[in-house]
Structures are given as C-alpha cells and as structure tokens.
Amino acid sequence: MSLVQRAQQSRAGLQNAAKGLLTLSGVKTILFYYVLSRYFLKAYRHVIATGMKQSVTDTWKWATLNVILLSIRFVPSARRKVELEMARVRSDIRAKLIPQGPRVVRHLSLPPDGKSVDWIVGEMQRMDDESEKTDAWKDGKVSGAIYHGGDDVQAVIMAAMERYCVSNPLHPDVFPAVRKMEAEVVAMCLRMYNHPDGCGVTTSGGTESIIMSCKAHREWAKAVKGITEPEIIVASSAHAAFDKAGHYFNIKIVKIPVNHVTRQADIGRIKRAINSNTIMLVGSAVNFPDGAMDDIPSLGQLAKKHNIGLHVDCCLGSFIVPFLEKAGYPTKPFDFRVPGVTAISCDTHKYGFAPKGSSVIMYRNTDLRQHQYFVVPDWAGGVYASPSIAGSRPGAIIAGTWAVMQYMGEDGYLASCKSIMGCAKRIMAAIRSEIPELYVLGNPPASVVAFGSASPNVNVHAVGDAMSSRGWHLNALVNPPGLHIACTVSLLPHQLCFPKYSYCPSSVHPMFFFPAGIFYGAS
C-alpha cells in the first residue's frame, strides 16, 4: 500500500470517527470521559498535595462518615441513639451556659413602661450575680479571650466610645472624624508591619479580616488569571476562618499537615500542592493551636514564583510579633518586608487592647484591595458601596481603637510585649525543665504555649479538666491532643502587672501557673 493510500485510509477513519462523535452516543462518550478526566485530575492533585497515606486516610474518613450518616438516616435504632445523645449534650450545654432557678428573671418582651437608669444598672448587676463565673476572668486564669489592658485603658476606650456612640462609617460625610480615625488606625498598623505605602480596611474581627482577604484574592484571580475553581492552600494549623471563607465563597481549601516536630507549615508539601487553580497561600504568625510561626520567607518565594497571593495571619500575633525584635526576641521576617506577601490580618482587639469587634486587613496595594469592595451602582436607593461584609458599622469601636492606640503608644506596646513574653517563657521553661510528663509543642516564638502529654500515664485533657476545677480556663487541642495557654496582661500575677510605660521583671516561680501535683494521676 502506497503512502497516498495510507493517508487516504487514515483520513477516512478520522472522518468516520468524527461522524460517530457527532451522534448522541458520541456526545455521551465525550461527556463521560470529560467528567472522568476532571475527577481523575482532582484526585491526582489531592494525592500530590497530601501524599498517598493521607489521601487513603481522607478517603476512609469520607466513606466512614457517609456510612454513619446513612445509618442514622435509615436505621431507626441508630437514629434514636444519636438523638438521645444529642439531647443529653444540649441539656449539658444549657445547664452550663444558661442560669436556672426561681431567682432567674427573663425579659422576653418590651416592658409596658420604660425603666430608669438605676433600675437598668441594678438589673444588670442582678444578672451578673446569677452566675458565679461572671467576674472569674479577673482572677487572671484565662487563656486568651480577655485582652484587658487595665482600668486606665478601659477608661480611655469608654470615653471615646461615648463620644462617638451613634456614629456610622457608612456615612463618612456625616461622620468625617470617624473616617479619619479609621484611616489612621489602618496607617498605624501598616507602619507596624513595615509597609507605610500599603492600604487596608478595618473589620469586626479576625474572621472577617480573613474572609475579606479570601474574597479579594478570589476576585483578583478571576479577573487577572481567569480562575473559576479557586483553591487556597493552608497548613492544618491555620485558623478555621479560612474554612468559613471557603464555605461562603466556594473556594476549595487544601489542607497540608504541619511538620509534627516544628509545628510549622510543610513547605515541600505546599510546593507540590500548588496548581493552576491555586489563588493564595496562607502562613500564620502565629497560629492559634500551638503558637508556631510558619516560614513566611519560604512561602513568599513560592507565592512570588507562581504569581499567587500570600496571606499572613497575624490576628493572634497582632501587637506582639511586630515588637519581638525590639523586645529582645529575634525572629524571622514575617511582614510586608517579605517579597510575595500580599495581605496581613491583625486583630487590634487582642494585644492592641482595643474594644472587641476590631481588626484590620492590610494589603500590599490598592489593586488587590479594590476586589474586596462591593458596589451596586444602579440600586433604586442610590449607589450602595461597602468595604466589608457589614453595611452600617459601629464608629464607636473605631474611635475606641484609635484612642487606645494613641494612649498606649509604641513604648506602651513594647512594655506589654516584654511582660507577656516573660510570662510565656517562664511557662515554657517550667514545662521543659520541671514537668517531664509534658512536652512543649514546637518552639513557639510569641505569647502562646501549647503542651501535650509525654507519658502514657497522663491524659493531657484530664490535666485540663483538673486545672479547670482549680479555676483555670485553658484551650483544648486535638491532632495532637494538647492544651494551650495564651499569655495576656490579665494572666500575669496582679501585683506584677506592669505600669503603663515600664516593665517589671517577674520573680514568680513558674510553677505558680501549674499547681504542684496537678499533673500526676490524671490518666
């Protein structure tokens, strides 16, 4: 057969194949292989990102969960058992959180006549008295949660909030001072994180800051790179707010296990997980579970190489990590000095001592921030625009944040950093040198210290229960099991709380924080 005949035969075969594909059966075949290839590609990327062992574990968990859900749905005995257990749990939660008894008065409808200020204050006092734990945080045995800068700081905040009680940043023409204070809060945070030419927005907290960053990066990636199935790569220690953002905005959150020794993000696995749908990487400085700081410079190199975003979550590190170096605790770069960092979240209402409901999301440039905004130009009520999730926002909180940052100043925050870091280092040293049954998770560089059990005879969560019975409130961790304590000003022994502009070294024995004998026999 000549070459011409072979070419004609091949052409005829291709034409017949093309005609076959144009039939209904052919279209079904194309769709089948298209769907199959998409799922295969997703499975392949998952295996590359997490490894074969983790992929098998994830598949097993998924299958097991679905079997359990199906059994609950279709097996009456299993459903009744789950319903009984859920009812018991709900009852326990109500008993712990909702005051009960004949002396408890509930106000479930508007009073016929307005009440006096004295009555209102007295009723608030009575409601406080209904629970024995209302003022328990003042004992200083709470991990995080209460970021109280002192009575003088509280007085400054309340004065500012009272002055701007009715203000609303949604109307900057009506409340220009609040707009100015918001801009200055953002500017002060940008300078703390070494990028005065950047930009940002205040939000209601760390979760909203993170959600807004994910939204901005998603819209940026869609507009600039045409990505319609976005993915964000996070370490397993990253804050759950990234999962919430993924749920809200249909972004796939790819979780990479951390290094089990350092507790940092595994750079090698993150590198393998990056693909054409990746829009952003996430690093923590520091993370919530164990206080580790991820290798931000290495993450920045990856982000820069692949032209994707890098969000650094400093919500918990806030006003501690920017002062570590000045306080005598050198650390790796983590802020906008690192090439590749595109966004940083910082909670002013934590170690900044601002009123609750205050955070800042910062961006390297306005090109990225503009994708956070929401605008409806043709609404019947006029142009509607808002920078974050909320429309109306409490200007009083912005004013309180601005006021406390002015009051504390750089020297005040440096003093608080030194004092809090001293507390964290004492606890860490005590666990490592005096309590062999426990071990510190990783090498936390800031205010959070997490510990697990180093002995098969010690259940670390039982340790937490024992400390709870002694008035402590620690955070329980899983994967691995552990407890963490976030050191705050309130946690410091009262007589050693630092004056506003000075640092008083503490001579309290580290075991002050862990009463003798509490760790033994807690299996």
Coordinates of C-alpha atoms in Angstrom, one line a residue:
M1 CA 0.0 0.0 0.0
S2 CA 1.4 3.3 -1.0
L3 CA 1.8 6.3 1.3
V4 CA -1.0 8.1 -0.5
Q5 CA -3.4 5.2 0.0
R6 CA -2.4 5.0 3.7
A7 CA -3.1 8.7 4.1
Q8 CA -6.5 8.4 2.4
Q9 CA -7.3 5.4 4.6
S10 CA -6.3 7.3 7.8
R11 CA -8.3 10.4 6.7
A12 CA -11.4 8.2 6.1
G13 CA -11.0 6.7 9.5
L14 CA -10.8 10.0 11.2
Q15 CA -13.9 11.2 9.3
N16 CA -15.9 8.2 10.3
A17 CA -14.8 8.7 14.0
A18 CA -15.8 12.4 13.8
K19 CA -19.2 11.4 12.4
G20 CA -19.6 8.9 15.2
L21 CA -18.8 11.5 17.9
L22 CA -21.4 13.8 16.4
T23 CA -24.1 11.3 17.2
L24 CA -26.0 11.2 20.6
S25 CA -23.9 8.2 21.6
G26 CA -20.7 10.0 20.7
V27 CA -21.7 13.1 22.7
K28 CA -22.4 10.9 25.7
T29 CA -19.0 9.3 25.3
I30 CA -17.3 12.7 25.2
L31 CA -19.1 13.9 28.3
F32 CA -18.3 10.7 30.2
Y33 CA -14.6 11.0 29.5
Y34 CA -14.7 14.7 30.3
V35 CA -16.2 14.1 33.7
L36 CA -13.9 11.2 34.3
S37 CA -10.8 13.2 33.5
R38 CA -11.9 16.1 35.7
Y39 CA -12.3 13.7 38.7
F40 CA -9.1 12.0 37.9
L41 CA -7.3 15.3 37.8
K42 CA -8.7 16.3 41.2
A43 CA -7.8 13.0 42.7
Y44 CA -4.3 13.2 41.2
R45 CA -3.8 16.8 42.6
H46 CA -5.0 15.6 46.1
V47 CA -2.6 12.8 46.1
I48 CA 0.3 15.0 45.0
A49 CA -0.6 17.6 47.7
T50 CA -1.2 15.4 50.7
G51 CA 0.6 12.2 49.8
M52 CA -0.8 8.7 49.3
K53 CA -1.1 7.8 53.0
Q54 CA -3.0 11.0 53.9
S55 CA -5.2 10.5 50.7
V56 CA -6.1 7.0 51.8
T57 CA -6.9 8.3 55.3
D58 CA -9.1 11.1 53.9
T59 CA -10.9 8.6 51.6
W60 CA -11.5 6.3 54.6
K61 CA -12.8 9.1 56.7
W62 CA -15.1 10.3 53.9
A63 CA -16.5 6.8 53.4
T64 CA -16.9 6.1 57.1
L65 CA -18.7 9.4 57.6
N66 CA -21.1 8.7 54.8
V67 CA -21.9 5.2 56.1
I68 CA -22.6 6.6 59.5
L69 CA -24.9 9.4 58.1
L70 CA -26.7 6.8 56.0
S71 CA -27.2 4.5 59.0
I72 CA -28.5 7.4 61.1
R73 CA -30.9 8.2 58.3
F74 CA -32.2 4.7 57.5
V75 CA -31.7 2.7 60.7
P76 CA -34.2 3.7 63.4
S77 CA -32.2 2.3 66.3
A78 CA -29.1 4.2 65.3
R79 CA -31.1 7.4 64.8
R80 CA -32.7 7.1 68.2
K81 CA -29.4 6.6 69.9
V82 CA -27.9 9.7 68.2
E83 CA -30.9 11.8 69.1
L84 CA -30.7 10.7 72.7
E85 CA -27.0 11.6 72.9
M86 CA -27.6 14.9 71.2
A87 CA -30.4 15.7 73.6
R88 CA -28.1 14.9 76.5
V89 CA -25.3 17.2 75.1
R90 CA -27.7 20.0 74.5
S91 CA -29.0 19.7 78.1
D92 CA -25.5 19.8 79.5
I93 CA -24.7 22.9 77.4
R94 CA -27.8 24.6 78.6
A95 CA -27.0 23.8 82.2
K96 CA -23.5 25.3 81.9
L97 CA -24.4 28.4 80.0
I98 CA -28.0 29.3 80.9
P99 CA -28.7 30.3 84.5
Q100 CA -31.6 28.4 86.1
G101 CA -33.7 28.6 89.2
P102 CA -36.5 30.7 90.7
R103 CA -34.4 33.8 91.2
V104 CA -33.7 34.0 87.5
V105 CA -35.9 36.6 85.8
R106 CA -36.2 36.6 82.0
H107 CA -37.0 39.7 80.0
L108 CA -38.7 38.3 76.8
S109 CA -40.8 41.3 75.8
L110 CA -40.7 45.0 75.9
P111 CA -41.8 46.5 79.3
P112 CA -45.0 48.4 79.2
D113 CA -43.2 51.5 80.6
G114 CA -39.6 52.4 80.2
K115 CA -37.3 51.7 83.1
S116 CA -35.0 54.1 84.8
V117 CA -31.2 54.1 84.5
D118 CA -30.9 53.0 88.1
W119 CA -33.2 50.1 87.5
I120 CA -31.3 49.0 84.4
V121 CA -27.9 49.1 86.2
G122 CA -29.3 47.2 89.1
E123 CA -30.9 44.6 86.9
M124 CA -27.6 44.1 85.1
Q125 CA -25.9 43.6 88.4
R126 CA -28.5 41.0 89.4
M127 CA -28.0 39.2 86.1
D128 CA -24.2 39.2 86.8
D129 CA -24.9 37.7 90.2
E130 CA -27.0 34.9 88.7
S131 CA -23.7 33.3 87.6
E132 CA -20.7 32.6 89.8
K133 CA -18.4 32.9 86.8
T134 CA -19.3 36.5 85.8
D135 CA -16.1 38.0 87.1
A136 CA -13.9 34.9 87.1
W137 CA -11.7 36.3 84.3
K138 CA -10.5 39.0 86.8
D139 CA -8.6 36.2 88.6
G140 CA -6.2 36.1 85.6
K141 CA -6.6 32.4 85.0
V142 CA -8.0 32.6 81.5
S143 CA -6.1 31.7 78.3
G144 CA -6.5 34.5 75.9
A145 CA -10.2 35.5 75.5
I146 CA -9.8 38.6 77.8
Y147 CA -7.3 41.1 76.4
H148 CA -7.6 43.7 79.1
G149 CA -5.1 46.5 79.1
G150 CA -6.0 47.7 82.6
D151 CA -8.6 50.1 84.1
D152 CA -6.9 53.1 82.7
V153 CA -7.0 51.7 79.2
Q154 CA -10.7 50.8 79.7
A155 CA -11.5 54.4 80.8
V156 CA -9.8 55.8 77.6
I157 CA -11.9 53.4 75.4
M158 CA -15.1 54.2 77.1
A159 CA -14.6 58.0 76.8
A160 CA -14.0 57.6 73.1
M161 CA -16.9 55.3 72.5
E162 CA -19.3 57.5 74.4
R163 CA -18.3 60.5 72.3
Y164 CA -19.0 58.6 69.0
C165 CA -21.8 56.4 70.2
V166 CA -24.2 57.0 67.3
S167 CA -21.6 57.3 64.5
N168 CA -21.6 55.1 61.5
P169 CA -18.7 54.9 59.0
L170 CA -21.2 54.0 56.2
H171 CA -21.9 57.8 56.1
P172 CA -18.4 59.4 56.0
D173 CA -19.8 62.7 55.0
V174 CA -21.8 62.8 58.3
F175 CA -19.0 61.4 60.5
P176 CA -15.8 62.7 58.9
A177 CA -13.8 62.2 62.2
V178 CA -14.6 58.5 62.3
R179 CA -13.5 58.1 58.7
K180 CA -10.3 59.9 59.6
M181 CA -9.7 57.7 62.6
E182 CA -10.3 54.5 60.6
A183 CA -7.7 55.6 58.0
E184 CA -5.2 56.4 60.8
V185 CA -5.8 53.0 62.6
V186 CA -5.0 51.3 59.3
A187 CA -2.0 53.5 58.7
M188 CA -0.6 52.9 62.1
C189 CA -0.9 49.1 61.6
L190 CA 0.7 49.3 58.2
R191 CA 3.8 51.0 59.7
M192 CA 3.9 48.4 62.4
Y193 CA 4.1 45.8 59.7
N194 CA 6.7 47.7 57.7
H195 CA 4.6 48.9 54.7
P196 CA 3.5 52.5 55.1
D197 CA 2.6 52.7 51.4
G198 CA 0.1 49.9 51.7
C199 CA -3.6 50.1 52.3
G200 CA -6.3 48.3 54.3
V201 CA -9.7 48.3 55.9
T202 CA -11.0 47.8 59.5
T203 CA -13.3 44.9 60.1
S204 CA -15.3 43.4 63.0
G205 CA -12.6 40.8 63.9
G206 CA -10.1 38.3 62.7
T207 CA -12.6 36.1 61.0
E208 CA -14.0 38.9 58.9
S209 CA -10.4 40.1 58.0
I210 CA -9.6 36.6 56.8
I211 CA -12.9 36.2 54.9
M212 CA -12.4 39.6 53.2
S213 CA -8.8 38.6 52.1
C214 CA -10.0 35.4 50.6
K215 CA -12.8 37.2 48.8
A216 CA -10.3 39.8 47.4
H217 CA -7.9 37.2 46.2
R218 CA -10.6 35.1 44.6
E219 CA -11.9 38.1 42.7
W220 CA -8.4 39.1 41.7
A221 CA -7.5 35.7 40.5
K222 CA -10.7 35.5 38.4
A223 CA -10.2 38.9 36.9
V224 CA -6.4 38.6 36.2
K225 CA -5.9 34.9 35.7
G226 CA -9.3 33.6 34.7
I227 CA -9.5 31.1 37.6
T228 CA -13.1 29.9 38.2
E229 CA -12.4 27.0 40.5
P230 CA -10.2 28.7 43.1
E231 CA -8.1 26.9 45.7
I232 CA -6.3 28.2 48.8
I233 CA -3.5 26.1 50.4
V234 CA -3.3 26.3 54.1
A235 CA -1.5 24.4 56.8
S236 CA -3.7 22.2 59.0
S237 CA -2.9 24.6 61.9
A238 CA -4.4 27.6 60.0
H239 CA -7.4 29.3 61.5
A240 CA -10.9 27.8 60.9
A241 CA -11.9 31.2 59.4
F242 CA -10.3 30.0 56.1
D243 CA -12.7 27.1 56.1
K244 CA -15.6 29.5 56.6
A245 CA -14.4 31.6 53.7
G246 CA -14.2 28.5 51.6
H247 CA -17.7 27.6 52.5
Y248 CA -19.0 31.1 51.8
F249 CA -17.2 31.8 48.6
N250 CA -17.0 28.3 47.1
I251 CA -13.2 28.1 47.4
K252 CA -11.5 24.8 47.9
I253 CA -9.4 24.8 51.0
V254 CA -6.4 22.4 50.5
K255 CA -5.1 21.5 53.9
I256 CA -1.5 20.4 54.3
P257 CA -0.3 18.6 57.5
V258 CA 2.3 20.5 59.5
N259 CA 5.7 19.2 60.5
H260 CA 5.0 17.2 63.6
V261 CA 8.2 18.4 65.3
T262 CA 8.3 22.1 64.4
R263 CA 4.5 22.5 64.1
Q264 CA 5.2 24.7 61.0
A265 CA 3.7 24.5 57.6
D266 CA 5.4 21.9 55.5
I267 CA 6.9 23.9 52.6
G268 CA 7.7 20.9 50.5
R269 CA 4.2 19.6 50.5
I270 CA 2.8 23.1 49.9
K271 CA 5.0 23.4 46.9
R272 CA 3.7 20.1 45.5
A273 CA 0.1 21.2 46.1
I274 CA 0.3 24.4 44.0
N275 CA -1.5 24.0 40.7
S276 CA -3.2 26.2 38.0
N277 CA -6.2 26.8 40.3
T278 CA -4.3 28.0 43.3
I279 CA -5.0 31.6 44.2
M280 CA -3.4 32.1 47.6
L281 CA -1.1 30.5 50.2
V282 CA -1.6 31.0 53.9
G283 CA 1.0 31.4 56.7
S284 CA 0.5 32.1 60.4
A285 CA 2.5 34.4 62.6
V286 CA 1.5 32.9 65.0
N287 CA -1.1 30.2 64.7
F288 CA -3.8 29.6 67.3
P289 CA -3.4 25.9 68.2
D290 CA 0.2 25.8 69.3
G291 CA 1.6 29.3 68.7
A292 CA 4.1 28.3 65.9
M293 CA 5.2 30.8 63.3
D294 CA 5.3 29.5 59.8
D295 CA 8.3 30.0 57.5
I296 CA 7.0 33.2 55.8
P297 CA 10.1 33.9 53.7
S298 CA 9.8 30.4 52.0
L299 CA 6.1 30.8 51.5
G300 CA 6.8 34.3 50.0
Q301 CA 9.2 32.7 47.5
L302 CA 6.6 30.2 46.4
A303 CA 3.9 32.9 46.1
K304 CA 6.2 35.2 44.1
K305 CA 7.3 32.4 41.7
H306 CA 3.8 31.3 40.9
N307 CA 2.2 34.8 40.9
I308 CA -0.3 34.0 43.6
G309 CA -1.3 35.7 46.8
L310 CA 0.2 35.1 50.3
H311 CA -1.9 35.9 53.3
V312 CA -0.1 36.1 56.6
D313 CA -2.5 35.6 59.6
C314 CA -1.2 37.8 62.4
C315 CA -4.6 38.1 64.1
L316 CA -3.2 36.4 67.3
G317 CA 0.3 37.8 66.9
S318 CA -1.2 41.3 66.4
F319 CA 0.7 43.7 68.7
I320 CA 3.2 41.1 70.0
V321 CA 5.1 39.8 66.9
P322 CA 5.9 43.3 65.5
F323 CA 7.6 44.1 68.8
L324 CA 9.5 40.9 69.3
E325 CA 12.8 42.1 67.9
K326 CA 12.8 45.3 69.9
A327 CA 11.9 43.3 73.0
G328 CA 15.0 41.1 72.6
Y329 CA 13.4 38.1 70.8
P330 CA 14.8 37.9 67.3
T331 CA 12.6 36.1 64.8
K332 CA 12.4 35.5 61.0
P333 CA 10.8 38.2 58.8
F334 CA 7.0 37.7 58.6
D335 CA 5.5 41.0 57.4
F336 CA 5.5 43.1 54.2
R337 CA 9.3 43.1 54.1
V338 CA 9.0 39.6 52.8
P339 CA 8.6 39.7 49.0
G340 CA 5.4 37.8 48.0
V341 CA 3.3 38.8 51.0
T342 CA 0.1 40.3 49.6
A343 CA -2.1 40.6 52.7
I344 CA -1.8 40.6 56.5
S345 CA -4.6 40.4 59.1
C346 CA -4.1 41.9 62.5
D347 CA -6.5 41.9 65.4
T348 CA -6.4 45.2 67.2
H349 CA -8.8 43.9 69.8
K350 CA -6.3 41.3 71.1
Y351 CA -2.9 42.5 72.2
G352 CA -3.7 46.0 70.9
F353 CA -6.3 46.2 73.8
A354 CA -8.9 47.8 71.5
P355 CA -12.6 47.1 72.2
K356 CA -13.9 43.8 71.0
G357 CA -15.0 43.8 67.4
S358 CA -11.9 45.4 65.9
S359 CA -9.4 44.1 63.4
V360 CA -7.5 45.3 60.3
I361 CA -7.0 43.6 57.0
M362 CA -3.9 45.1 55.2
Y363 CA -3.0 44.8 51.5
R364 CA 0.3 45.4 49.7
N365 CA -1.5 47.6 47.1
T366 CA -4.9 49.1 46.2
D367 CA -5.2 46.8 43.1
L368 CA -5.9 43.9 45.4
R369 CA -8.0 45.8 48.0
Q370 CA -10.4 47.0 45.3
H371 CA -11.5 43.4 44.8
Q372 CA -12.7 43.3 48.4
Y373 CA -15.2 46.1 47.9
F374 CA -18.9 45.6 47.0
V375 CA -20.7 48.2 44.9
V376 CA -24.2 48.4 43.4
P377 CA -24.3 51.5 41.2
D378 CA -27.9 51.2 40.0
W379 CA -29.9 50.4 43.2
A380 CA -33.2 52.3 43.5
G381 CA -31.9 53.9 46.7
G382 CA -28.8 55.3 45.1
V383 CA -25.2 54.0 44.8
Y384 CA -24.6 51.4 47.5
A385 CA -21.0 50.6 48.5
S386 CA -19.3 48.9 51.4
P387 CA -15.7 47.8 52.0
S388 CA -16.5 44.7 54.0
I389 CA -19.4 42.4 54.9
A390 CA -21.3 44.9 57.0
G391 CA -23.1 47.9 55.7
S392 CA -23.6 50.0 58.8
R393 CA -20.7 49.7 61.3
P394 CA -20.2 50.9 64.8
G395 CA -18.0 54.0 64.6
A396 CA -17.6 53.9 68.4
I397 CA -15.4 50.8 68.1
I398 CA -13.2 52.5 65.6
A399 CA -12.9 55.5 67.9
G400 CA -12.1 53.3 70.8
T401 CA -9.4 51.5 68.8
W402 CA -7.9 54.8 67.7
A403 CA -7.9 56.2 71.2
V404 CA -6.3 53.2 72.8
M405 CA -3.5 53.1 70.2
Q406 CA -2.8 56.7 70.9
Y407 CA -2.8 56.1 74.6
M408 CA -0.5 53.1 74.6
G409 CA 2.0 54.3 72.0
E410 CA 4.9 52.3 70.8
D411 CA 6.6 52.3 74.2
G412 CA 3.4 51.0 75.9
Y413 CA 3.0 48.1 73.5
L414 CA 6.7 47.3 73.8
A415 CA 6.4 47.1 77.5
S416 CA 3.4 44.8 77.3
C417 CA 5.2 42.6 74.8
K418 CA 8.2 42.2 77.2
S419 CA 5.9 41.4 80.1
I420 CA 3.8 38.9 78.2
M421 CA 6.8 37.3 76.6
G422 CA 8.4 36.9 80.0
C423 CA 5.3 35.1 81.2
A424 CA 5.3 32.8 78.2
K425 CA 9.0 32.0 78.5
R426 CA 8.6 31.1 82.2
I427 CA 5.8 28.7 81.5
M428 CA 7.7 27.1 78.6
A429 CA 10.8 26.7 80.8
A430 CA 8.8 25.2 83.6
I431 CA 7.3 22.5 81.4
R432 CA 10.6 21.6 79.8
S433 CA 12.7 21.5 82.9
E434 CA 10.3 20.6 85.8
I435 CA 7.5 18.5 84.3
P436 CA 8.8 15.5 82.4
E437 CA 5.3 14.2 81.9
L438 CA 4.6 17.0 79.5
Y439 CA 6.3 18.4 76.4
V440 CA 6.0 21.8 74.6
L441 CA 4.7 21.6 71.1
G442 CA 7.2 23.0 68.7
N443 CA 9.2 26.1 69.6
P444 CA 6.6 28.9 70.0
P445 CA 8.2 32.3 69.5
A446 CA 5.5 34.5 71.0
S447 CA 2.7 34.6 73.6
V448 CA 1.1 31.1 73.1
V449 CA 2.5 28.0 74.7
A450 CA 1.0 24.6 73.9
F451 CA 1.8 21.3 75.6
G452 CA 0.9 17.7 75.3
S453 CA 1.5 14.5 77.2
A454 CA 4.9 12.8 77.1
S455 CA 3.8 10.0 79.3
P456 CA 1.3 7.2 78.6
N457 CA 0.0 7.6 82.1
V458 CA -1.0 11.2 81.7
N459 CA -4.1 12.2 79.7
V460 CA -3.5 15.9 78.8
H461 CA -7.2 16.7 78.5
A462 CA -7.7 15.3 82.0
V463 CA -5.0 17.7 83.1
G464 CA -7.1 20.5 81.5
D465 CA -10.1 19.3 83.5
A466 CA -8.1 19.2 86.7
M467 CA -6.9 22.8 86.1
S468 CA -10.4 23.8 85.3
S469 CA -11.6 22.6 88.7
R470 CA -8.9 24.9 90.1
G471 CA -10.3 27.9 88.3
W472 CA -8.2 27.8 85.1
H473 CA -9.6 28.1 81.6
L474 CA -7.2 26.6 79.0
N475 CA -7.9 25.8 75.4
A476 CA -8.1 22.1 74.5
L477 CA -6.4 21.0 71.3
V478 CA -6.7 17.9 69.0
N479 CA -4.3 16.4 66.5
P480 CA -2.2 16.0 68.6
P481 CA -4.1 16.2 71.9
G482 CA -2.9 19.1 74.0
L483 CA -3.7 22.3 75.8
H484 CA -2.6 25.8 75.1
I485 CA -2.3 28.9 77.2
A486 CA -2.2 32.4 75.5
C487 CA -0.5 34.7 78.0
T488 CA -2.1 38.1 78.5
V489 CA -1.8 41.0 80.9
S490 CA -4.7 39.6 82.9
L491 CA -2.9 36.3 83.3
L492 CA 0.1 38.0 85.0
P493 CA 0.1 38.0 88.8
H494 CA -1.8 41.1 89.8
Q495 CA 1.0 42.6 91.8
L496 CA 3.4 42.2 88.9
C497 CA 1.2 43.9 86.2
F498 CA 3.4 46.4 84.5
P499 CA 2.9 50.1 84.8
K500 CA 1.9 51.8 81.6
Y501 CA 5.3 52.8 80.5
S502 CA 7.6 50.4 82.3
Y503 CA 8.5 46.8 82.6
C504 CA 8.7 45.0 85.9
P505 CA 10.6 41.7 85.8
S506 CA 8.7 38.9 87.5
S507 CA 10.2 36.7 90.2
V508 CA 7.2 34.4 90.5
H509 CA 8.2 30.8 90.3
P510 CA 7.0 29.2 87.0
M511 CA 5.0 26.6 89.0
F512 CA 2.7 29.4 90.1
F513 CA 0.8 28.7 86.8
F514 CA 0.7 24.9 87.4
P515 CA -0.2 24.0 91.0
A516 CA 2.0 21.2 92.4
G517 CA 0.7 17.7 91.9
I518 CA -1.9 18.6 89.2
F519 CA -0.2 16.6 86.5
Y520 CA 0.1 13.3 88.3
G521 CA -2.5 10.5 88.3
A522 CA -4.6 12.3 85.7
S523 CA -4.9 9.4 83.3

